[in-house]
Every structure is written in structure tokens, then in C-alpha cells.
Short mmCIF file of C-alpha atoms and ligand atoms in Angstrom, two decimals:
data_model
loop_
_atom_site.label_atom_id
_atom_site.label_comp_id
_atom_site.label_asym_id
_atom_site.label_seq_id
_atom_site.Cartn_x
_atom_site.Cartn_y
_atom_site.Cartn_z
CA UNK A 212 81.07 135.12 122.56
CA UNK A 213 78.52 132.20 123.69
CA UNK A 214 80.35 128.34 123.09
CA UNK A 215 77.07 127.91 120.43
CA UNK A 216 78.57 130.83 118.60
CA UNK A 217 82.04 129.69 119.02
CA UNK A 218 80.23 126.10 117.97
CA UNK A 219 79.08 127.51 114.88
CA UNK A 220 81.98 129.55 113.62
CA UNK A 221 84.41 126.38 114.08
CA UNK A 222 82.34 124.55 112.36
CA UNK A 223 81.57 127.16 109.54
CA UNK A 224 85.23 127.25 108.98
CA UNK A 225 85.47 123.22 108.58
CA UNK A 226 83.45 123.23 105.92
CA UNK A 227 84.75 126.13 104.21
CA UNK A 228 87.92 124.09 104.10
CA UNK A 229 86.13 121.05 102.72
CA UNK A 230 84.51 123.21 100.19
CA UNK A 231 87.46 124.62 99.09
CA UNK A 232 89.35 121.72 99.03
CA UNK A 233 86.69 119.61 96.84
CA UNK A 234 86.00 117.06 99.20
CA UNK A 235 82.39 118.34 99.77
CA UNK A 236 80.76 119.24 96.35
CA UNK A 237 77.12 118.76 96.76
CA UNK A 238 75.10 121.76 98.26
CA UNK A 239 73.02 119.29 100.59
CA UNK A 240 76.03 117.80 102.25
CA UNK A 241 77.45 121.30 102.99
CA UNK A 242 74.47 122.75 103.98
CA UNK A 243 74.03 119.48 106.75
CA UNK A 244 77.45 120.06 107.95
CA UNK A 245 76.98 123.79 108.50
CA UNK A 246 73.55 122.81 110.45
CA UNK A 247 73.98 120.11 112.41
CA UNK A 248 75.70 120.67 115.45
CA UNK A 249 78.72 117.98 116.11
CA UNK A 250 79.95 118.76 119.41
CA UNK A 251 76.09 117.49 120.25
CA UNK A 252 77.75 113.68 119.44
CA UNK A 253 80.64 114.33 121.10
CA UNK A 254 79.78 116.07 125.27
CA UNK A 255 82.78 115.08 126.86
CA UNK A 256 85.01 116.78 124.31
CA UNK A 257 86.32 120.37 123.84
CA UNK A 258 85.50 122.51 120.69
CA UNK A 259 88.23 123.08 119.20
CA UNK A 260 89.42 118.98 118.94
CA UNK A 261 85.91 118.44 118.31
CA UNK A 262 85.81 120.95 115.05
CA UNK A 263 88.77 119.50 113.52
CA UNK A 264 89.05 118.92 109.83
CA UNK A 265 90.90 116.02 109.42
CA UNK A 266 90.69 114.40 113.13
CA UNK A 267 88.35 112.10 114.83
CA UNK A 268 87.18 112.45 118.19
CA UNK A 269 88.15 109.06 119.95
CA UNK A 270 85.16 107.84 121.86
CA UNK A 271 86.86 104.18 123.03
CA UNK A 272 90.24 102.44 123.04
CA UNK A 273 91.28 99.19 123.87
CA UNK A 274 93.50 98.01 126.83
CA UNK A 275 96.82 99.27 124.45
CA UNK A 276 95.69 102.38 123.58
CA UNK A 277 94.39 101.31 120.22
CA UNK A 278 91.42 103.28 119.02
CA UNK A 279 87.86 101.06 118.69
CA UNK A 280 85.31 103.98 118.41
CA UNK A 281 84.98 107.49 117.10
CA UNK A 282 83.15 109.80 115.91
CA UNK A 283 85.01 110.02 112.63
CA UNK A 284 86.86 112.96 111.15
CA UNK A 285 84.71 115.42 108.98
CA UNK A 286 86.56 114.82 105.99
CA UNK A 287 86.33 111.41 106.10
CA UNK A 288 82.28 111.75 106.90
CA UNK A 289 81.92 114.18 104.18
CA UNK A 290 83.89 112.35 101.76
CA UNK A 291 81.55 108.87 102.15
CA UNK A 292 78.79 110.89 101.96
CA UNK A 293 79.52 112.42 98.75
CA UNK A 294 80.45 108.92 97.35
CA UNK A 295 77.27 107.80 98.71
CA UNK A 296 75.16 109.45 96.56
CA UNK A 297 71.81 109.86 99.33
CA UNK A 298 69.16 110.85 98.21
CA UNK A 299 65.73 111.96 100.00
CA UNK A 300 63.25 108.85 100.80
CA UNK A 301 66.22 106.39 100.94
CA UNK A 302 66.56 103.01 103.24
CA UNK A 303 70.34 103.42 104.55
CA UNK A 304 72.23 101.03 106.58
CA UNK A 305 75.51 102.32 108.54
CA UNK A 306 77.80 99.81 110.17
CA UNK A 307 79.55 101.43 113.12
CA UNK A 308 77.40 104.41 115.48
CA UNK A 309 79.04 107.25 116.63
CA UNK A 310 75.74 109.29 116.66
CA UNK A 311 76.83 112.52 114.23
CA UNK A 312 77.40 110.59 110.83
CA UNK A 313 74.04 108.70 110.94
CA UNK A 314 72.34 112.19 112.22
CA UNK A 315 73.68 113.80 109.14
CA UNK A 316 72.29 110.67 107.21
CA UNK A 317 68.90 111.32 108.74
CA UNK A 318 69.18 114.67 107.28
CA UNK A 319 70.21 114.12 103.67
CA UNK A 320 67.28 111.17 103.25
CA UNK A 321 64.88 113.61 105.01
CA UNK A 322 61.63 112.13 106.61
CA UNK A 323 60.21 109.61 104.00
CA UNK A 324 63.58 108.00 104.30
CA UNK A 325 64.75 105.82 106.75
CA UNK A 326 67.86 105.05 108.76
CA UNK A 327 69.25 102.46 110.90
CA UNK A 328 72.92 102.20 112.54
CA UNK A 329 74.54 99.56 114.12
CA UNK A 330 77.29 98.58 116.22
CA UNK A 331 78.59 95.75 117.84
CA UNK A 332 79.36 97.36 120.84
CA UNK A 333 76.12 97.75 122.98
CA UNK A 334 78.30 100.84 125.10
CA UNK A 335 78.58 102.30 121.88
CA UNK A 336 75.10 101.92 120.62
CA UNK A 337 73.62 103.10 124.17
CA UNK A 338 75.69 106.35 123.63
CA UNK A 339 74.40 106.96 119.95
CA UNK A 340 71.00 105.93 120.89
CA UNK A 341 71.10 108.77 123.58
CA UNK A 342 72.97 111.52 122.16
CA UNK A 343 70.83 111.18 118.59
CA UNK A 344 67.20 111.42 120.77
CA UNK A 345 68.98 114.20 122.48
CA UNK A 346 69.74 116.00 119.78
CA UNK A 347 66.58 115.27 117.80
CA UNK A 348 67.05 112.43 115.69
CA UNK A 349 65.10 109.92 117.48
CA UNK A 350 63.85 108.44 114.30
CA UNK A 351 67.18 106.92 113.80
CA UNK A 352 66.99 102.83 114.55
CA UNK A 353 70.23 102.25 116.30
CA UNK A 354 70.92 98.61 117.07
CA UNK A 355 73.76 96.21 118.43
CA UNK A 356 74.77 93.68 115.94
CA UNK A 357 77.55 92.10 114.01
CA UNK A 358 77.40 94.29 110.81
CA UNK A 359 79.07 90.83 109.25
CA UNK A 360 75.60 90.01 108.65
CA UNK A 361 74.16 93.43 107.77
CA UNK A 362 70.39 93.76 109.00
CA UNK A 363 68.26 90.93 107.48
CA UNK A 364 65.27 92.34 108.71
CA UNK A 365 65.39 96.00 107.45
CA UNK A 366 66.54 95.01 104.40
CA UNK A 367 66.35 95.85 101.89
CA UNK A 368 68.95 99.27 101.66
CA UNK A 369 69.37 101.60 98.96
CA UNK A 370 72.45 102.16 100.68
CA UNK A 371 75.16 100.53 102.89
CA UNK A 372 77.79 102.78 104.90
CA UNK A 373 80.50 100.73 106.35
CA UNK A 374 82.64 102.91 108.76
CA UNK A 375 85.07 100.37 110.22
CA UNK A 376 87.83 99.30 108.35
CA UNK A 377 86.91 96.10 106.50
CA UNK A 378 89.16 93.15 105.36
CA UNK A 379 86.82 91.36 103.12
CA UNK A 380 83.08 92.38 101.83
CA UNK A 381 80.34 89.64 103.09
CA UNK A 382 77.68 88.33 101.49
CA UNK A 383 74.77 90.04 103.48
CA UNK A 384 76.05 93.63 101.99
CA UNK A 385 75.70 92.49 98.60
CA UNK A 386 72.55 90.65 98.76
CA UNK A 387 70.83 93.17 100.96
CA UNK A 388 71.32 96.15 98.59
CA UNK A 389 68.87 97.28 96.07
CA UNK A 390 68.98 96.73 92.55
CA UNK A 391 70.48 100.15 92.23
CA UNK A 392 71.96 100.14 96.00
CA UNK A 393 75.67 101.45 96.47
CA UNK A 394 78.06 100.05 98.91
CA UNK A 395 80.41 102.48 100.80
CA UNK A 396 83.16 100.87 102.75
CA UNK A 397 86.82 101.40 103.88
CA UNK A 398 88.35 98.38 102.24
CA UNK A 399 91.84 97.05 103.01
CA UNK A 400 93.55 95.43 99.78
CA UNK A 401 97.17 94.10 100.84
CA UNK A 402 97.69 96.38 103.60
CA UNK A 403 96.00 100.16 101.78
CA UNK A 404 92.79 100.99 102.73
CA UNK A 405 90.45 102.82 100.18
CA UNK A 406 86.72 104.32 101.24
CA UNK A 407 85.47 102.39 97.78
CA UNK A 408 82.03 103.50 96.36
CA UNK A 409 80.51 100.29 94.88
CA UNK A 410 77.48 100.14 93.02
CA UNK A 411 75.83 97.32 92.67
CA UNK A 412 75.48 95.05 89.38
CA UNK A 413 73.62 91.80 90.63
CA UNK A 414 76.41 89.44 90.93
CA UNK A 415 78.96 91.74 91.33
CA UNK A 416 80.34 94.96 93.30
CA UNK A 417 82.02 97.71 90.80
CA UNK A 418 84.03 100.27 91.95
CA UNK A 419 83.38 104.13 90.56
CA UNK A 420 85.57 105.89 93.19
CA UNK A 421 88.41 104.46 95.29
CA UNK A 422 90.43 107.53 97.80
CA UNK A 423 92.34 107.27 100.60
CA UNK A 424 91.00 107.00 104.24
CA UNK A 425 92.03 105.52 107.66
CA UNK A 426 89.59 103.52 110.27
CA UNK A 427 89.19 101.74 113.40
CA UNK A 428 89.39 97.84 112.56
CA UNK A 429 86.35 95.89 112.14
CA UNK A 430 85.60 93.84 115.18
CA UNK A 431 83.32 90.50 115.44
CA UNK A 432 83.57 87.52 112.73
CA UNK A 433 84.56 89.64 110.04
CA UNK A 434 87.65 90.66 112.13
CA UNK A 435 90.99 90.36 110.31
CA UNK A 436 94.78 90.27 111.60
CA UNK A 437 97.91 91.41 109.19
CA UNK A 438 100.54 89.10 109.64
CA UNK A 439 103.61 90.56 110.66
CA UNK A 440 107.08 88.99 109.60
CA UNK A 441 110.26 90.48 111.73
CA UNK A 442 113.35 90.20 109.82
CA UNK A 443 115.88 88.08 110.56
CA UNK A 444 114.03 87.65 113.65
CA UNK A 445 114.42 90.73 115.70
CA UNK A 446 112.14 93.81 115.64
CA UNK A 447 114.17 96.17 113.61
CA UNK A 448 112.87 95.92 110.45
CA UNK A 449 109.22 94.67 110.01
CA UNK A 450 107.28 93.39 106.89
CA UNK A 451 103.48 93.79 107.24
CA UNK A 452 101.22 91.24 104.99
CA UNK A 453 97.72 91.62 105.19
CA UNK A 454 96.39 88.97 102.78
CA UNK A 455 98.51 85.81 103.94
CA UNK A 456 102.02 85.45 104.12
CA UNK A 457 103.43 84.89 100.52
CA UNK A 458 106.38 83.00 101.68
CA UNK A 459 108.12 81.07 104.46
CA UNK A 460 109.21 83.49 107.04
CA UNK A 461 112.82 82.08 108.05
CA UNK A 462 113.48 82.31 103.90
CA UNK A 463 114.82 85.84 104.76
CA UNK A 464 116.80 85.43 107.68
CA UNK A 465 119.79 85.83 105.67
CA UNK A 466 118.78 88.48 103.37
CA UNK A 467 120.31 91.26 105.22
CA UNK A 468 123.49 89.55 105.08
CA UNK A 469 123.85 90.74 101.87
CA UNK A 470 124.92 94.12 100.19
CA UNK A 471 122.23 96.35 99.78
CA UNK A 472 121.31 96.76 95.99
CA UNK A 473 120.55 100.25 95.00
CA UNK A 474 118.73 101.60 91.67
CA UNK A 475 117.05 105.50 90.90
CA UNK A 476 114.30 105.23 88.60
CA UNK A 477 114.86 109.07 87.37
CA UNK A 478 110.82 109.55 88.32
CA UNK A 479 110.57 112.65 90.70
CA UNK A 480 107.61 113.58 93.33
CA UNK A 481 106.89 116.71 94.51
CA UNK A 482 107.02 117.23 98.57
CA UNK A 483 103.22 117.92 98.59
CA UNK A 484 101.89 115.95 95.87
CA UNK A 485 99.68 112.85 96.59
CA UNK A 486 100.98 109.63 94.75
CA UNK A 487 98.30 107.13 96.28
CA UNK A 488 98.29 105.38 93.16
CA UNK A 489 101.58 104.21 93.30
CA UNK A 490 101.29 101.71 96.40
CA UNK A 491 98.02 100.45 94.58
CA UNK A 492 99.61 100.00 91.72
CA UNK A 493 102.70 98.00 93.36
CA UNK A 494 99.79 96.22 95.70
CA UNK A 495 98.18 94.92 92.31
CA UNK A 496 101.17 93.63 90.52
CA UNK A 497 103.30 92.45 93.20
CA UNK A 498 101.48 89.30 95.17
CA UNK A 499 104.37 89.83 97.81
CA UNK A 500 103.67 93.67 98.34
CA UNK A 501 104.00 94.39 102.31
CA UNK A 502 104.46 97.59 104.22
CA UNK A 503 107.70 97.74 106.24
CA UNK A 504 108.38 99.54 109.11
CA UNK A 505 111.72 100.34 110.80
CA UNK A 506 111.55 100.53 114.88
CA UNK A 507 113.74 103.78 115.55
CA UNK A 508 115.03 102.76 118.72
CA UNK A 509 116.54 99.49 116.82
CA UNK A 510 117.41 101.13 113.76
CA UNK A 511 121.17 100.17 112.64
CA UNK A 512 121.08 101.43 109.39
CA UNK A 513 120.39 97.86 107.34
CA UNK A 514 117.97 99.44 105.54
CA UNK A 515 117.11 103.46 104.71
CA UNK A 516 113.30 104.12 103.81
CA UNK A 517 112.52 107.68 103.31
CA UNK A 518 109.49 107.13 105.93
CA UNK A 519 110.57 104.42 108.89
CA UNK A 520 107.18 103.57 109.62
CA UNK A 521 105.26 103.16 106.16
CA UNK A 522 107.55 102.06 103.00
CA UNK A 523 106.29 100.51 100.35
CA UNK A 524 107.85 96.87 99.77
CA UNK A 525 107.56 93.40 98.62
CA UNK A 526 109.16 89.94 98.68
CA UNK A 527 110.50 88.11 96.00
CA UNK A 528 107.90 85.31 95.81
CA UNK A 529 109.89 83.26 93.31
CA UNK A 530 112.46 82.43 96.42
CA UNK A 531 111.06 83.89 99.12
CA UNK A 532 114.91 84.97 100.28
CA UNK A 533 115.06 88.39 98.96
CA UNK A 534 112.95 91.72 99.76
CA UNK A 535 113.39 95.22 98.58
CA UNK A 536 110.96 98.95 99.37
CA UNK A 537 110.74 101.54 97.51
CA UNK A 538 112.66 104.96 99.11
CA UNK A 539 113.05 108.62 97.71
CA UNK A 540 116.52 111.25 98.08
CA UNK A 541 115.49 114.94 97.58
CA UNK A 542 116.55 116.78 94.27
CA UNK A 543 118.84 119.88 94.25
CA UNK A 544 115.83 121.92 93.55
CA UNK A 545 114.81 121.62 97.08
CA UNK A 546 111.10 120.93 96.37
CA UNK A 547 111.33 117.64 94.51
CA UNK A 548 112.69 113.90 95.43
CA UNK A 549 113.64 110.98 93.13
CA UNK A 550 111.85 107.48 93.74
CA UNK A 551 114.40 104.81 94.49
CA UNK A 552 114.41 101.39 95.13
CA UNK A 553 116.63 99.13 97.81
CA UNK A 554 116.74 95.62 97.88
CA UNK A 555 118.59 92.69 99.71
CA UNK A 556 119.22 89.10 99.34
CA UNK A 557 120.37 86.67 96.68
CA UNK A 558 117.94 88.18 94.11
CA UNK A 559 118.51 91.65 94.80
CA UNK A 560 119.03 92.74 91.46
CA UNK A 561 116.25 91.02 89.77
CA UNK A 562 114.13 92.25 92.34
CA UNK A 563 115.73 95.77 92.09
CA UNK A 564 114.96 95.86 88.46
CA UNK A 565 111.54 94.61 88.47
CA UNK A 566 110.62 97.46 91.16
CA UNK A 567 112.32 100.17 88.97
CA UNK A 568 110.40 98.90 86.31
CA UNK A 569 106.69 98.69 87.77
CA UNK A 570 107.48 102.69 89.22
CA UNK A 571 108.41 103.37 85.40
CA UNK A 572 105.10 102.27 84.39
CA UNK A 573 103.01 103.37 86.79
CA UNK A 574 104.80 107.05 86.22
CA UNK A 575 104.21 106.92 82.54
CA UNK A 576 100.87 104.94 82.52
CA UNK A 577 98.78 105.55 85.45
CA UNK A 578 100.29 108.73 87.08
CA UNK A 579 97.53 110.88 87.68
CA UNK A 580 95.01 109.03 86.43
CA UNK A 581 91.92 107.76 87.78
CA UNK A 582 93.18 104.32 89.74
CA UNK A 583 91.98 100.89 88.79
CA UNK A 584 88.57 99.75 88.54
CA UNK A 585 87.75 97.03 91.69
CA UNK A 586 85.61 94.99 91.36
CA UNK A 587 84.14 91.95 93.94
CA UNK A 588 82.95 88.72 92.69
CA UNK A 589 82.41 85.78 95.36
CA UNK A 590 85.02 83.46 96.41
CA UNK A 591 83.49 80.52 94.06
CA UNK A 592 84.14 82.58 91.01
CA UNK A 593 86.05 80.21 88.62
CA UNK A 594 89.62 82.32 87.22
CA UNK A 595 88.06 81.97 84.02
CA UNK A 596 84.69 84.46 84.87
CA UNK A 597 87.07 86.99 86.63
CA UNK A 598 86.95 90.21 84.93
CA UNK A 599 90.49 90.59 84.98
CA UNK A 600 93.91 88.82 85.67
CA UNK A 601 95.31 90.61 89.11
CA UNK A 602 92.84 89.49 91.43
CA UNK A 603 93.38 89.55 95.83
CA UNK A 604 91.48 86.52 97.05
CA UNK A 605 89.92 87.27 100.59
CA UNK A 606 87.64 84.80 102.68
CA UNK A 607 84.26 85.53 100.91
CA UNK A 608 85.25 87.37 98.01
CA UNK A 609 88.00 88.06 95.00
CA UNK A 610 88.86 91.53 94.65
CA UNK A 611 89.79 92.15 90.78
CA UNK A 612 91.79 95.18 90.33
CA UNK A 613 91.56 96.43 86.75
CA UNK A 614 94.39 99.63 85.43
CA UNK A 615 92.98 101.76 82.40
CA UNK A 616 94.93 100.06 79.76
CA UNK A 617 98.09 102.80 78.79
CA UNK A 618 97.45 106.16 77.00
CA UNK A 619 93.70 106.66 78.54
CA UNK A 620 94.07 107.54 81.92
CA UNK A 621 96.49 111.07 81.73
CA UNK A 622 93.33 113.66 81.85
CA UNK A 623 90.92 112.49 85.31
CA UNK A 624 92.82 112.45 88.29
CA UNK A 625 90.18 111.21 90.72
CA UNK A 626 93.00 109.60 93.52
C1 LIG B 175 84.77 104.91 113.18
S1 LIG B 175 83.75 104.51 114.58
C2 LIG B 175 82.09 104.89 113.14
C3 LIG B 175 81.91 106.23 113.86
C4 LIG B 175 80.58 106.57 113.23
N1 LIG B 175 80.29 106.03 111.92
C5 LIG B 175 80.34 108.34 112.96
O1 LIG B 175 79.69 108.93 113.39
O2 LIG B 175 81.42 109.03 112.64
C6 LIG B 175 83.42 102.79 114.12
C7 LIG B 175 82.90 101.83 114.97
O3 LIG B 175 82.55 100.70 114.24
C8 LIG B 175 81.89 99.93 115.30
N2 LIG B 175 82.49 97.85 114.78
C9 LIG B 175 83.65 97.40 114.79
N3 LIG B 175 83.25 96.18 113.85
C10 LIG B 175 82.06 96.59 113.90
C11 LIG B 175 81.08 95.31 113.55
N4 LIG B 175 81.89 93.81 113.24
N5 LIG B 175 79.57 95.62 113.20
C12 LIG B 175 79.64 96.46 114.13
N6 LIG B 175 80.07 97.76 113.83
C13 LIG B 175 81.22 97.49 114.44
C14 LIG B 175 83.23 100.11 116.30
O4 LIG B 175 82.23 99.53 117.76
C15 LIG B 175 82.66 101.32 116.23
O5 LIG B 175 81.80 102.23 116.77
#
């Protein structure tokens, strides 16, 4: 078998998997992902690596080995193309250029369409421009620019697809959309990233889908670093806050000296069941929500999360001296696990009870439901004009999360 035949077979396997798994539902997306050669955009990698459904091809890393640029995983590209609902003739801006995704977009909007892809890194744009031209997509405009400002000279766009992890929505993205335009963006909210499909509603953006994803971070003027709070001043337990530290860090210093409060919820989860809406639910209702990680080399057993690199956690914002996290324990059936919470600090009983109540509320009201509606309004919008009370404030925008009322959500799982 020639390399080209082998690549075609591997590509077919990837697309079959994405169709069977439900990521691809649109025939046009299936067709272009079967036809356009992904390996033309990763000439230095081997075919098995390139045609891996859930893995990105890393094309550039920083001095610490952290990926800064990639050709995104086929699953992520397919998912965002589905969210974008591209049609022939559309004008599209892609922010973050790997080449392959722009080629897929160019196929989907056809010869009457118009595709601009921009990247902040001139090495990335040089690479993308060359590979796009070699693959026959020289009509795609490749520019070097900070995506924070969009591309005013080419606006308006029917679609803007952001392909780097954004912490905020700068005004340019909404202003450069047509009246019925859509913005697809991996947005971070309290440390959780969701690829959100937004409709333009004039003065605001309103979500119609929010799907779990991971992305390299946004660089340039929109870059935003999360803050790490080391509990007790050592590297053993770290709490990562993405939207500002809600407490004075030293107040947590004595929390680990208290006994650990443990409470179990009676709420169980299947071993392979997706529960993406639980972290989002806790992040919505707990202003002190954070992600806890434990250094395995320094772990003295002060905390015992089920997953040491990612545990849903929160600090008690009333006093700042107590924190807690969600864990699980295996049920006797071996196939399911029960959610529990641990809390440490003077208000441990109070925080544990609050976390248990939230897990119960999620279980009875939102589990398997569509998740929250996410609305983005300008940062100067007064509280009285917000569409709901649960808000995460960013630099340029206010992100409002509204969960469906209890009893309306159980039938239509999209998360
Ligand atoms: C995941 S890669 C893009 C993948 C690409 N869309 C593909 O074909 O799969 C993310 C890119 O975003 C770029 N990027 C990061 N911050 C940016 C910014 N502020 N403006 C434009 N590009 C940015 C990075 O340089 C990187 O190349």
C-alpha cells in the first residue's frame, strides 16, 4: 500500500469514529474531512500521529515544553465546524492558524466564500501560508496579527472561529460579526474551558452549545494567567483560580491543621459517564470555585481527591479560611462511584454541607440536561440589566450563566 492509500485509510477511520461517536452529524463536514488531506498540513510527522482522532499535532512549544501552536485534534476541529454551521458563500475569520482547519473551512464556504486566518506568530503564519498554497488553497488569506482586534479591514464576518483558549471576549469579535453572525470560541470560565457556539443578538452574545475542549492559551493583549494559591505555602496542594483570587491567600494557612470533614452524597456516577455539567454547575454557584491539584511527589495525604491533577474545589469566600473539594469512592458494584466531599478549616462542616447540597441540586435538576445558557454582555452593563444573577466578570465582558429551571432539563442532554 502506498503512503497516500494508507493516509486515506487512516483518515477514513478517524472520520468513521467521529460519525459513529456523534461528533460529525453534517454530511458536508463528513465529506470534507474525508477528502482534505490532513497530512499535507503536518509534513514532519508520521501518519499514525497525524490521523489520531483525539490528539493535536504540536507544531511549536515554548522553552518549558508547553505547546503554543498545533494542528488541532480532528475531534476538536469537527466539533467546532459543527458548531459554526458554515454555508457556501460565507465570510469567515479564523483566529489561530494551523492550515488544515482553514482548508476545511475554505471547502465548506466554497469558491463564493471568503476565508481569512490570522495568527499572532509570524512563524506560524509563514508555515500555514506555505502549506495552504502547496495544498491548493492559495485563496485563503493568511495574516499575522493579534486576534484580540479581529481584522477590521476585512469585517464583517458571518463566522468567527477562535482556535486558541480565550479568557475573555473582546468587543471586536462581536462588533465584527454580521447581524446573524456566529462566534465559536473556547472560553475559560473559573478554570473550565468550553467551546461555545454564540449567536449575535446585537448588544449581546447568546450560547446555543457549550462543549468540553482544551486549547493552547491565547497570547498577546488578551493573554490571561490563572493564579495559583499554594495551601500552607508548600507545593503539595495547589488551588488554581482563573478569575481572580476571591480571598486573602494567607487566610488558608491553617486550614490543613484541622481534621478533615468527610460527607457522602448518595449520588453515584458510572465509571465512563460524562459529568461535564457538574463542574460547570459548581463553578456557577460557588464564587470561590477553583481546581485543586496535588503534587504526587509531595503528597502527604492531607487531601485525598479521586484525581490528583484535577479536582473540583472551592474556598469559603465568607471567611477565606476553609476549602473543600469533591471526590469519589467506588461502590460495591465496581461499575459506579459515589460523589463525596472533603473540607478542611474552621468552617469545614458548613462548606461540606454546601457542597453536598449543590451536588444534590445538580443531580435532581440538571444532570443529563442541556447545561446553562451563557450570555456575554459588555463589561459596563449594570447589574440591573443582566439576564440573570450568576455572573463571572472579565475585563471586557460579563459572562452570565443561567441554568434551566428545575424540571425542564432532563430530556435533552447536549453536554
Ligand atoms: C491550536 S492552534 C490553531 C490550530 C488551527 N486552527 C488548526 O488548523 O487546527 C492555536 C494558535 O493560536 C495562535 N494564537 C495564540 N494567541 C493568539 C492571538 N492573540 N492572536 C492570534 N493567534 C493567536 C497560536 O500562535 C497558535 O498557532
